[in-house]
mmCIF file with all atom_site columns, C-alpha atoms in Angstrom:
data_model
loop_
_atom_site.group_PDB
_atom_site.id
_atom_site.type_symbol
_atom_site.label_atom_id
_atom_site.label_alt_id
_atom_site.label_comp_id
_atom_site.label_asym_id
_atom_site.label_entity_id
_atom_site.label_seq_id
_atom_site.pdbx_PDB_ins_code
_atom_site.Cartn_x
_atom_site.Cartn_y
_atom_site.Cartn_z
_atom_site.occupancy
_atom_site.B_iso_or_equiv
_atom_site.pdbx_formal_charge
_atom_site.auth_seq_id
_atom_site.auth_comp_id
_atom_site.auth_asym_id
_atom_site.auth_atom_id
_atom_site.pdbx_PDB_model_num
ATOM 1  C CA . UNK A 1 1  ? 81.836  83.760  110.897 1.00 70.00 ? 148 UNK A CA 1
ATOM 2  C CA . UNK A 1 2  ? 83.590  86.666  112.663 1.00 77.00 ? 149 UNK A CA 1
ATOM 3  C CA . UNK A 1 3  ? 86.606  84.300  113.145 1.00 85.00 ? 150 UNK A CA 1
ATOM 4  C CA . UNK A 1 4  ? 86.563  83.198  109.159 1.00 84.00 ? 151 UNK A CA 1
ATOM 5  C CA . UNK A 1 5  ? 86.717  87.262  108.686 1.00 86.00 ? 152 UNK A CA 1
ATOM 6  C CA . UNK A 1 6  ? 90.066  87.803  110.716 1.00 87.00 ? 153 UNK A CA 1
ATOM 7  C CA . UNK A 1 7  ? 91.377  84.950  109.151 1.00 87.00 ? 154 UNK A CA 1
ATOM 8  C CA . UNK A 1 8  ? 90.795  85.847  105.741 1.00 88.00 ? 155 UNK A CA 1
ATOM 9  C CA . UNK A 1 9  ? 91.959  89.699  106.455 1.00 88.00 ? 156 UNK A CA 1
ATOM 10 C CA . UNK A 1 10 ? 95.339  88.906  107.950 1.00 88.00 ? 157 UNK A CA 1
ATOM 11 C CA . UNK A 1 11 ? 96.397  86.434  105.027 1.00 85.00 ? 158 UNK A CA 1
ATOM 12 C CA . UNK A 1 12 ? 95.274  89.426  102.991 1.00 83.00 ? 159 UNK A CA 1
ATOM 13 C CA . UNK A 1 13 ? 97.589  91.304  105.003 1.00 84.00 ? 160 UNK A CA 1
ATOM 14 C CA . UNK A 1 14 ? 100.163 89.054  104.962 1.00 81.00 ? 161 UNK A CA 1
ATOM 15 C CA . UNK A 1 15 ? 99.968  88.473  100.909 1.00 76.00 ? 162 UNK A CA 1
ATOM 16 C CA . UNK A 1 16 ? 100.350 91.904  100.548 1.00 74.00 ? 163 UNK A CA 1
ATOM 17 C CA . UNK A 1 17 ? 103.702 92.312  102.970 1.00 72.00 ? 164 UNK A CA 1
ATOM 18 C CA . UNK A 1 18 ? 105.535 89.465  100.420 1.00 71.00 ? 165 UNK A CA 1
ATOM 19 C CA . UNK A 1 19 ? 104.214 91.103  97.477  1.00 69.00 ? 166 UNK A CA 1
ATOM 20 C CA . UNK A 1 20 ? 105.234 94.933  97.771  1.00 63.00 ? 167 UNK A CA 1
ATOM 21 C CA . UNK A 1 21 ? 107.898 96.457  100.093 1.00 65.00 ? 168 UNK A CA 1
ATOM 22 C CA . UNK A 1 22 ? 107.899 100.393 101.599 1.00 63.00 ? 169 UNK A CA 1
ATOM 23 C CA . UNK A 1 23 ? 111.227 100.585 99.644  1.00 63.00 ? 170 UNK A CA 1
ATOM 24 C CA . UNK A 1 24 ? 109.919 99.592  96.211  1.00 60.00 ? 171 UNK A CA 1
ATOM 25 C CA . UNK A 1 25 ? 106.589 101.085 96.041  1.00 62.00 ? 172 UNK A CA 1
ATOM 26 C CA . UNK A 1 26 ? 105.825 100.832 92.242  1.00 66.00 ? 173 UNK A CA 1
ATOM 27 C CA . UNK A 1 27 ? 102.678 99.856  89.459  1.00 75.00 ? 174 UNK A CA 1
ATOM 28 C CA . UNK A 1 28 ? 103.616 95.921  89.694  1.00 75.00 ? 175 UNK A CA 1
ATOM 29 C CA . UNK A 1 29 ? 101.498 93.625  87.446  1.00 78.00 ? 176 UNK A CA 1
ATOM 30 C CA . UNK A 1 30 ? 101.105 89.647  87.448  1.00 79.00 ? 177 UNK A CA 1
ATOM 31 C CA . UNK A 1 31 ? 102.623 88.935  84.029  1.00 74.00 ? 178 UNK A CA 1
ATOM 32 C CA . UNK A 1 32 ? 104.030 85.233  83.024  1.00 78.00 ? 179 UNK A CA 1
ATOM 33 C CA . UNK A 1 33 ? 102.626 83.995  87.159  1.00 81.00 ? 180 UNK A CA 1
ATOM 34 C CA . UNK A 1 34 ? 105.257 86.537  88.595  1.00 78.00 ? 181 UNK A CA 1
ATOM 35 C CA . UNK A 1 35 ? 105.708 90.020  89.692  1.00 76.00 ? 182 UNK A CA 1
ATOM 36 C CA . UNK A 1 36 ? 106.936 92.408  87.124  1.00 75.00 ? 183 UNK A CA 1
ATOM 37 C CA . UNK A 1 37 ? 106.935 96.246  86.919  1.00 77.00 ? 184 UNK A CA 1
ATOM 38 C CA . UNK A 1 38 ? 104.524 97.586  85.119  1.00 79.00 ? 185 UNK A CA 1
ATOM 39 C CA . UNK A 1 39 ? 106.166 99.221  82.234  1.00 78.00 ? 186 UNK A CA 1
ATOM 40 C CA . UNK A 1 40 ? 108.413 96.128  81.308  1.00 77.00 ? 187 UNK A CA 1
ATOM 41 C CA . UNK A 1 41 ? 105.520 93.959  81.341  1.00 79.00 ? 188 UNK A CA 1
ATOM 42 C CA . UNK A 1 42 ? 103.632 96.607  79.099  1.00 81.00 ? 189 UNK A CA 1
ATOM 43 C CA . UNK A 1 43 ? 106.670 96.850  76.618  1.00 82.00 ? 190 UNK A CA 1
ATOM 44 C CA . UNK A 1 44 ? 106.854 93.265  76.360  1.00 84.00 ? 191 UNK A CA 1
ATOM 45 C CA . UNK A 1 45 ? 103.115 92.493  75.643  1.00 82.00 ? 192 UNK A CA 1
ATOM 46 C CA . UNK A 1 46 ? 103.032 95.835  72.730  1.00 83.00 ? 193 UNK A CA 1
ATOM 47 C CA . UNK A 1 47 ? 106.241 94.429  71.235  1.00 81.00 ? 194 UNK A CA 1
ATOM 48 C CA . UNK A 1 48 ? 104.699 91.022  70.922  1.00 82.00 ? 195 UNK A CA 1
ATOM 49 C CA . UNK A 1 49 ? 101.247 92.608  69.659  1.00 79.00 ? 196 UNK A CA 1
ATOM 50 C CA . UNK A 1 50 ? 103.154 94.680  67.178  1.00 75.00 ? 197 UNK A CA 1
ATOM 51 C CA . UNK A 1 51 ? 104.733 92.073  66.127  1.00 70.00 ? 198 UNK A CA 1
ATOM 52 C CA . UNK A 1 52 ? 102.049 89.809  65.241  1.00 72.00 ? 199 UNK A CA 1
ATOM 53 C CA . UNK A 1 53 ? 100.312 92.681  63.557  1.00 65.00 ? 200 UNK A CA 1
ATOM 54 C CA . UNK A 1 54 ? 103.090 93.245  61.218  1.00 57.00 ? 201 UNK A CA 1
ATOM 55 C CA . UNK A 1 55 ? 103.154 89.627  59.816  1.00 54.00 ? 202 UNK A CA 1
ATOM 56 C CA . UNK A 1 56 ? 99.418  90.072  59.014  1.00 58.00 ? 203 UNK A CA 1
ATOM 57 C CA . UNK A 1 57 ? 100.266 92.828  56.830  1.00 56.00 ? 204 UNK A CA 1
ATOM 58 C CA . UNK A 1 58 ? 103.153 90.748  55.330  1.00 58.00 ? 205 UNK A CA 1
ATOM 59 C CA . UNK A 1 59 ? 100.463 87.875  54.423  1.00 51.00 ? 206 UNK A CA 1
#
């Protein structure tokens, strides 16, 4: 069981090496199955919202 436990933690450990670097230490979000900042993801997903809510006030 103990052995399971190290296992587990170091791909853990290694998961989150590939995912964030010391040099670009930022809010990242899984958007579309990849990486994106934060904020562009965000901006994206209100622009889409906002735009399906206008054409239900067209109709």
């Amino acid at each position: 069981m103990e052995n399971k436990m190290d296992s587990i933690q170091k791909d853990v450990a290694i998961l989150a090496d590939n995912f964030i670097t010391d040099k670009d230490k930022k809010n990242f979000v899984i958007y579309k199955g990849q990486k994106f900042e934060a904020d562009i993801a965000y901006i994206e997903i209100y622009h889409k919202q906002r735009n399906q809510s206008m054409l239900w006030m067209i109709i």
